[in-house]
PDB file of N, CA and C in Angstrom:
ATOM      1  N   MET A   1       0.833   0.848  21.562  1.00 72.00           N
ATOM      2  CA  MET A   1       1.092   1.857  20.544  1.00 72.00           C
ATOM      3  C   MET A   1       1.151   1.184  19.162  1.00 72.00           C
ATOM      4  N   ASP A   2       0.365   1.697  18.246  1.00 88.00           N
ATOM      5  CA  ASP A   2       0.374   1.164  16.889  1.00 88.00           C
ATOM      6  C   ASP A   2       1.580   1.687  16.128  1.00 88.00           C
ATOM      7  N   THR A   3       2.153   0.816  15.339  1.00 95.00           N
ATOM      8  CA  THR A   3       3.218   1.223  14.430  1.00 95.00           C
ATOM      9  C   THR A   3       2.619   1.317  13.031  1.00 95.00           C
ATOM     10  N   ALA A   4       3.364   1.881  12.114  1.00 95.00           N
ATOM     11  CA  ALA A   4       2.889   1.947  10.728  1.00 95.00           C
ATOM     12  C   ALA A   4       2.673   0.538  10.179  1.00 95.00           C
ATOM     13  N   ARG A   5       3.505  -0.388  10.619  1.00 93.00           N
ATOM     14  CA  ARG A   5       3.372  -1.764  10.148  1.00 93.00           C
ATOM     15  C   ARG A   5       2.063  -2.393  10.634  1.00 93.00           C
ATOM     16  N   THR A   6       1.722  -2.233  11.905  1.00 95.00           N
ATOM     17  CA  THR A   6       0.475  -2.818  12.407  1.00 95.00           C
ATOM     18  C   THR A   6      -0.736  -2.132  11.787  1.00 95.00           C
ATOM     19  N   THR A   7      -0.643  -0.838  11.561  1.00 94.00           N
ATOM     20  CA  THR A   7      -1.726  -0.113  10.881  1.00 94.00           C
ATOM     21  C   THR A   7      -1.930  -0.658   9.477  1.00 94.00           C
ATOM     22  N   LEU A   8      -0.843  -0.876   8.762  1.00 92.00           N
ATOM     23  CA  LEU A   8      -0.930  -1.405   7.403  1.00 92.00           C
ATOM     24  C   LEU A   8      -1.495  -2.822   7.400  1.00 92.00           C
ATOM     25  N   GLN A   9      -1.058  -3.647   8.327  1.00 91.00           N
ATOM     26  CA  GLN A   9      -1.588  -5.008   8.418  1.00 91.00           C
ATOM     27  C   GLN A   9      -3.093  -4.992   8.668  1.00 91.00           C
ATOM     28  N   THR A  10      -3.542  -4.115   9.539  1.00 92.00           N
ATOM     29  CA  THR A  10      -4.977  -3.989   9.819  1.00 92.00           C
ATOM     30  C   THR A  10      -5.722  -3.544   8.570  1.00 92.00           C
ATOM     31  N   ASN A  11      -5.179  -2.552   7.860  1.00 88.00           N
ATOM     32  CA  ASN A  11      -5.815  -2.063   6.632  1.00 88.00           C
ATOM     33  C   ASN A  11      -5.864  -3.149   5.557  1.00 88.00           C
ATOM     34  N   PHE A  12      -4.779  -3.912   5.416  1.00 86.00           N
ATOM     35  CA  PHE A  12      -4.753  -4.969   4.412  1.00 86.00           C
ATOM     36  C   PHE A  12      -5.774  -6.061   4.735  1.00 86.00           C
ATOM     37  N   ARG A  13      -5.914  -6.405   5.998  1.00 87.00           N
ATOM     38  CA  ARG A  13      -6.929  -7.406   6.388  1.00 87.00           C
ATOM     39  C   ARG A  13      -8.325  -6.920   6.010  1.00 87.00           C
ATOM     40  N   ALA A  14      -8.605  -5.662   6.297  1.00 88.00           N
ATOM     41  CA  ALA A  14      -9.920  -5.096   5.969  1.00 88.00           C
ATOM     42  C   ALA A  14     -10.131  -5.068   4.460  1.00 88.00           C
ATOM     43  N   MET A  15      -9.107  -4.698   3.696  1.00 84.00           N
ATOM     44  CA  MET A  15      -9.233  -4.674   2.236  1.00 84.00           C
ATOM     45  C   MET A  15      -9.494  -6.071   1.698  1.00 84.00           C
ATOM     46  N   GLN A  16      -8.791  -7.042   2.235  1.00 81.00           N
ATOM     47  CA  GLN A  16      -8.954  -8.418   1.782  1.00 81.00           C
ATOM     48  C   GLN A  16     -10.386  -8.896   2.022  1.00 81.00           C
ATOM     49  N   GLU A  17     -10.952  -8.527   3.150  1.00 84.00           N
ATOM     50  CA  GLU A  17     -12.307  -8.945   3.489  1.00 84.00           C
ATOM     51  C   GLU A  17     -13.365  -8.182   2.711  1.00 84.00           C
ATOM     52  N   ASN A  18     -13.133  -6.908   2.431  1.00 83.00           N
ATOM     53  CA  ASN A  18     -14.164  -6.044   1.860  1.00 83.00           C
ATOM     54  C   ASN A  18     -14.062  -5.804   0.365  1.00 83.00           C
ATOM     55  N   GLN A  19     -12.893  -5.510  -0.132  1.00 71.00           N
ATOM     56  CA  GLN A  19     -12.809  -5.055  -1.523  1.00 71.00           C
ATOM     57  C   GLN A  19     -11.648  -5.642  -2.287  1.00 71.00           C
ATOM     58  N   GLY A  20     -10.815  -6.395  -1.651  1.00 69.00           N
ATOM     59  CA  GLY A  20      -9.629  -6.923  -2.318  1.00 69.00           C
ATOM     60  C   GLY A  20      -8.456  -5.975  -2.142  1.00 69.00           C
ATOM     61  N   LEU A  21      -7.282  -6.508  -2.337  1.00 69.00           N
ATOM     62  CA  LEU A  21      -6.070  -5.710  -2.191  1.00 69.00           C
ATOM     63  C   LEU A  21      -5.736  -5.014  -3.492  1.00 69.00           C
ATOM     64  N   ARG A  22      -5.086  -3.868  -3.386  1.00 64.00           N
ATOM     65  CA  ARG A  22      -4.627  -3.143  -4.567  1.00 64.00           C
ATOM     66  C   ARG A  22      -3.220  -3.596  -4.915  1.00 64.00           C
ATOM     67  N   ASP A  23      -2.903  -3.553  -6.185  1.00 67.00           N
ATOM     68  CA  ASP A  23      -1.547  -3.838  -6.638  1.00 67.00           C
ATOM     69  C   ASP A  23      -0.816  -2.501  -6.649  1.00 67.00           C
ATOM     70  N   MET A  24       0.166  -2.359  -5.765  1.00 69.00           N
ATOM     71  CA  MET A  24       0.892  -1.097  -5.666  1.00 69.00           C
ATOM     72  C   MET A  24       2.365  -1.333  -5.925  1.00 69.00           C
ATOM     73  N   LYS A  25       2.972  -0.396  -6.614  1.00 71.00           N
ATOM     74  CA  LYS A  25       4.400  -0.468  -6.877  1.00 71.00           C
ATOM     75  C   LYS A  25       5.049   0.813  -6.346  1.00 71.00           C
ATOM     76  N   PHE A  26       6.177   0.634  -5.655  1.00 70.00           N
ATOM     77  CA  PHE A  26       6.883   1.768  -5.079  1.00 70.00           C
ATOM     78  C   PHE A  26       8.359   1.685  -5.427  1.00 70.00           C
ATOM     79  N   SER A  27       8.954   2.815  -5.639  1.00 69.00           N
ATOM     80  CA  SER A  27      10.400   2.889  -5.808  1.00 69.00           C
ATOM     81  C   SER A  27      10.933   3.695  -4.639  1.00 69.00           C
ATOM     82  N   LEU A  28      11.570   3.015  -3.707  1.00 68.00           N
ATOM     83  CA  LEU A  28      12.018   3.668  -2.478  1.00 68.00           C
ATOM     84  C   LEU A  28      13.527   3.877  -2.431  1.00 68.00           C
ATOM     85  N   GLY A  29      14.180   3.751  -3.551  1.00 72.00           N
ATOM     86  CA  GLY A  29      15.628   3.915  -3.558  1.00 72.00           C
ATOM     87  C   GLY A  29      16.315   2.637  -3.124  1.00 72.00           C
ATOM     88  N   LYS A  30      17.458   2.787  -2.512  1.00 76.00           N
ATOM     89  CA  LYS A  30      18.224   1.623  -2.073  1.00 76.00           C
ATOM     90  C   LYS A  30      17.520   0.930  -0.918  1.00 76.00           C
ATOM     91  N   VAL A  31      17.334  -0.372  -1.060  1.00 74.00           N
ATOM     92  CA  VAL A  31      16.654  -1.146  -0.030  1.00 74.00           C
ATOM     93  C   VAL A  31      17.388  -1.036   1.298  1.00 74.00           C
ATOM     94  N   SER A  32      18.695  -0.966   1.258  1.00 80.00           N
ATOM     95  CA  SER A  32      19.476  -0.894   2.494  1.00 80.00           C
ATOM     96  C   SER A  32      19.244   0.408   3.257  1.00 80.00           C
ATOM     97  N   GLU A  33      18.666   1.387   2.593  1.00 81.00           N
ATOM     98  CA  GLU A  33      18.414   2.675   3.242  1.00 81.00           C
ATOM     99  C   GLU A  33      16.979   2.807   3.753  1.00 81.00           C
ATOM    100  N   SER A  34      16.153   1.772   3.554  1.00 82.00           N
ATOM    101  CA  SER A  34      14.759   1.804   3.988  1.00 82.00           C
ATOM    102  C   SER A  34      14.497   0.675   4.975  1.00 82.00           C
ATOM    103  N   THR A  35      13.778   1.000   6.033  1.00 87.00           N
ATOM    104  CA  THR A  35      13.356  -0.038   6.974  1.00 87.00           C
ATOM    105  C   THR A  35      11.937  -0.465   6.608  1.00 87.00           C
ATOM    106  N   VAL A  36      11.485  -1.569   7.182  1.00 87.00           N
ATOM    107  CA  VAL A  36      10.108  -2.017   6.970  1.00 87.00           C
ATOM    108  C   VAL A  36       9.156  -0.923   7.428  1.00 87.00           C
ATOM    109  N   GLU A  37       9.448  -0.302   8.549  1.00 92.00           N
ATOM    110  CA  GLU A  37       8.587   0.763   9.072  1.00 92.00           C
ATOM    111  C   GLU A  37       8.524   1.943   8.103  1.00 92.00           C
ATOM    112  N   ASP A  38       9.656   2.298   7.491  1.00 88.00           N
ATOM    113  CA  ASP A  38       9.684   3.380   6.497  1.00 88.00           C
ATOM    114  C   ASP A  38       8.748   3.081   5.329  1.00 88.00           C
ATOM    115  N   VAL A  39       8.816   1.849   4.842  1.00 88.00           N
ATOM    116  CA  VAL A  39       7.968   1.452   3.710  1.00 88.00           C
ATOM    117  C   VAL A  39       6.502   1.477   4.114  1.00 88.00           C
ATOM    118  N   CYS A  40       6.196   0.977   5.300  1.00 90.00           N
ATOM    119  CA  CYS A  40       4.806   0.969   5.768  1.00 90.00           C
ATOM    120  C   CYS A  40       4.256   2.386   5.918  1.00 90.00           C
ATOM    121  N   VAL A  41       5.079   3.314   6.368  1.00 93.00           N
ATOM    122  CA  VAL A  41       4.653   4.716   6.475  1.00 93.00           C
ATOM    123  C   VAL A  41       4.251   5.253   5.101  1.00 93.00           C
ATOM    124  N   VAL A  42       5.065   4.966   4.086  1.00 89.00           N
ATOM    125  CA  VAL A  42       4.781   5.448   2.733  1.00 89.00           C
ATOM    126  C   VAL A  42       3.497   4.819   2.199  1.00 89.00           C
ATOM    127  N   VAL A  43       3.334   3.520   2.364  1.00 89.00           N
ATOM    128  CA  VAL A  43       2.137   2.839   1.866  1.00 89.00           C
ATOM    129  C   VAL A  43       0.893   3.356   2.579  1.00 89.00           C
ATOM    130  N   ASN A  44       0.967   3.541   3.880  1.00 93.00           N
ATOM    131  CA  ASN A  44      -0.175   4.098   4.621  1.00 93.00           C
ATOM    132  C   ASN A  44      -0.530   5.488   4.117  1.00 93.00           C
ATOM    133  N   ARG A  45       0.477   6.296   3.834  1.00 93.00           N
ATOM    134  CA  ARG A  45       0.234   7.655   3.327  1.00 93.00           C
ATOM    135  C   ARG A  45      -0.466   7.602   1.973  1.00 93.00           C
ATOM    136  N   VAL A  46      -0.017   6.698   1.100  1.00 88.00           N
ATOM    137  CA  VAL A  46      -0.651   6.567  -0.221  1.00 88.00           C
ATOM    138  C   VAL A  46      -2.104   6.115  -0.071  1.00 88.00           C
ATOM    139  N   LEU A  47      -2.340   5.133   0.769  1.00 88.00           N
ATOM    140  CA  LEU A  47      -3.710   4.654   0.978  1.00 88.00           C
ATOM    141  C   LEU A  47      -4.608   5.757   1.538  1.00 88.00           C
ATOM    142  N   ASP A  48      -4.081   6.575   2.447  1.00 92.00           N
ATOM    143  CA  ASP A  48      -4.851   7.708   2.972  1.00 92.00           C
ATOM    144  C   ASP A  48      -5.187   8.699   1.865  1.00 92.00           C
ATOM    145  N   GLU A  49      -4.232   8.950   0.968  1.00 92.00           N
ATOM    146  CA  GLU A  49      -4.467   9.866  -0.154  1.00 92.00           C
ATOM    147  C   GLU A  49      -5.554   9.317  -1.086  1.00 92.00           C
ATOM    148  N   VAL A  50      -5.497   8.030  -1.374  1.00 87.00           N
ATOM    149  CA  VAL A  50      -6.505   7.405  -2.242  1.00 87.00           C
ATOM    150  C   VAL A  50      -7.869   7.449  -1.568  1.00 87.00           C
ATOM    151  N   ASP A  51      -7.921   7.049  -0.311  1.00 88.00           N
ATOM    152  CA  ASP A  51      -9.200   7.031   0.409  1.00 88.00           C
ATOM    153  C   ASP A  51      -9.787   8.432   0.546  1.00 88.00           C
ATOM    154  N   GLY A  52      -8.944   9.431   0.636  1.00 92.00           N
ATOM    155  CA  GLY A  52      -9.408  10.810   0.763  1.00 92.00           C
ATOM    156  C   GLY A  52      -9.711  11.480  -0.568  1.00 92.00           C
ATOM    157  N   GLY A  53      -9.529  10.740  -1.671  1.00 91.00           N
ATOM    158  CA  GLY A  53      -9.816  11.293  -2.996  1.00 91.00           C
ATOM    159  C   GLY A  53      -8.755  12.259  -3.498  1.00 91.00           C
ATOM    160  N   ARG A  54      -7.592  12.267  -2.869  1.00 94.00           N
ATOM    161  CA  ARG A  54      -6.521  13.186  -3.261  1.00 94.00           C
ATOM    162  C   ARG A  54      -5.510  12.536  -4.204  1.00 94.00           C
ATOM    163  N   ALA A  55      -5.730  11.260  -4.517  1.00 87.00           N
ATOM    164  CA  ALA A  55      -4.865  10.539  -5.453  1.00 87.00           C
ATOM    165  C   ALA A  55      -5.745   9.712  -6.373  1.00 87.00           C
ATOM    166  N   LYS A  56      -5.337   9.611  -7.592  1.00 80.00           N
ATOM    167  CA  LYS A  56      -6.099   8.880  -8.594  1.00 80.00           C
ATOM    168  C   LYS A  56      -5.541   7.463  -8.717  1.00 80.00           C
ATOM    169  N   THR A  57      -6.422   6.489  -8.741  1.00 77.00           N
ATOM    170  CA  THR A  57      -5.995   5.113  -8.956  1.00 77.00           C
ATOM    171  C   THR A  57      -6.145   4.763 -10.430  1.00 77.00           C
ATOM    172  N   VAL A  58      -5.306   3.869 -10.891  1.00 75.00           N
ATOM    173  CA  VAL A  58      -5.354   3.399 -12.266  1.00 75.00           C
ATOM    174  C   VAL A  58      -5.914   1.988 -12.231  1.00 75.00           C
ATOM    175  N   ALA A  59      -6.982   1.768 -12.968  1.00 71.00           N
ATOM    176  CA  ALA A  59      -7.647   0.467 -12.934  1.00 71.00           C
ATOM    177  C   ALA A  59      -6.867  -0.601 -13.685  1.00 71.00           C
ATOM    178  N   GLU A  60      -6.162  -0.234 -14.719  1.00 70.00           N
ATOM    179  CA  GLU A  60      -5.485  -1.226 -15.544  1.00 70.00           C
ATOM    180  C   GLU A  60      -4.184  -0.644 -16.098  1.00 70.00           C
ATOM    181  N   TRP A  61      -3.084  -1.325 -15.820  1.00 68.00           N
ATOM    182  CA  TRP A  61      -1.781  -0.929 -16.371  1.00 68.00           C
ATOM    183  C   TRP A  61      -1.477  -1.701 -17.646  1.00 68.00           C
ATOM    184  N   GLY A  62      -2.229  -2.768 -17.880  1.00 71.00           N
ATOM    185  CA  GLY A  62      -1.991  -3.571 -19.073  1.00 71.00           C
ATOM    186  C   GLY A  62      -0.833  -4.543 -18.917  1.00 71.00           C
ATOM    187  N   ASP A  63      -0.332  -4.736 -17.698  1.00 69.00           N
ATOM    188  CA  ASP A  63       0.821  -5.627 -17.515  1.00 69.00           C
ATOM    189  C   ASP A  63       0.474  -6.926 -16.802  1.00 69.00           C
ATOM    190  N   SER A  64      -0.807  -7.172 -16.556  1.00 64.00           N
ATOM    191  CA  SER A  64      -1.209  -8.380 -15.853  1.00 64.00           C
ATOM    192  C   SER A  64      -1.394  -9.529 -16.834  1.00 64.00           C
ATOM    193  N   ASN A  65      -0.927 -10.704 -16.444  1.00 66.00           N
ATOM    194  CA  ASN A  65      -1.101 -11.895 -17.267  1.00 66.00           C
ATOM    195  C   ASN A  65      -2.161 -12.822 -16.703  1.00 66.00           C
ATOM    196  N   ARG A  66      -2.884 -12.346 -15.701  1.00 64.00           N
ATOM    197  CA  ARG A  66      -3.914 -13.179 -15.085  1.00 64.00           C
ATOM    198  C   ARG A  66      -5.134 -13.274 -15.969  1.00 64.00           C
ATOM    199  N   PRO A  67      -5.824 -14.446 -15.925  1.00 64.00           N
ATOM    200  CA  PRO A  67      -7.048 -14.615 -16.752  1.00 64.00           C
ATOM    201  C   PRO A  67      -8.172 -13.726 -16.252  1.00 64.00           C
TER     202      PRO A  67
END
C-alpha cells in the first residue's frame, strides 16, 4: 500500500530526472500538530492541482540569491 510519503518520493524522483524540483513553501500551522504524512498529503494535492492546470505556478518570486 502506497502512503502519501512514498507517492511524494516517487514524484520527486521523477521531477528530478525530468524537469527539476519546484521550490514550494507551505504554512501548515504548528509543526507539532502536523505529521510527515499530513504534509505529504498536502504537497501531493498541490502537485496534482498544478499538473491538472487548476493552480498557477509563479516562475520567479524575486527572493533567490542563486547565480
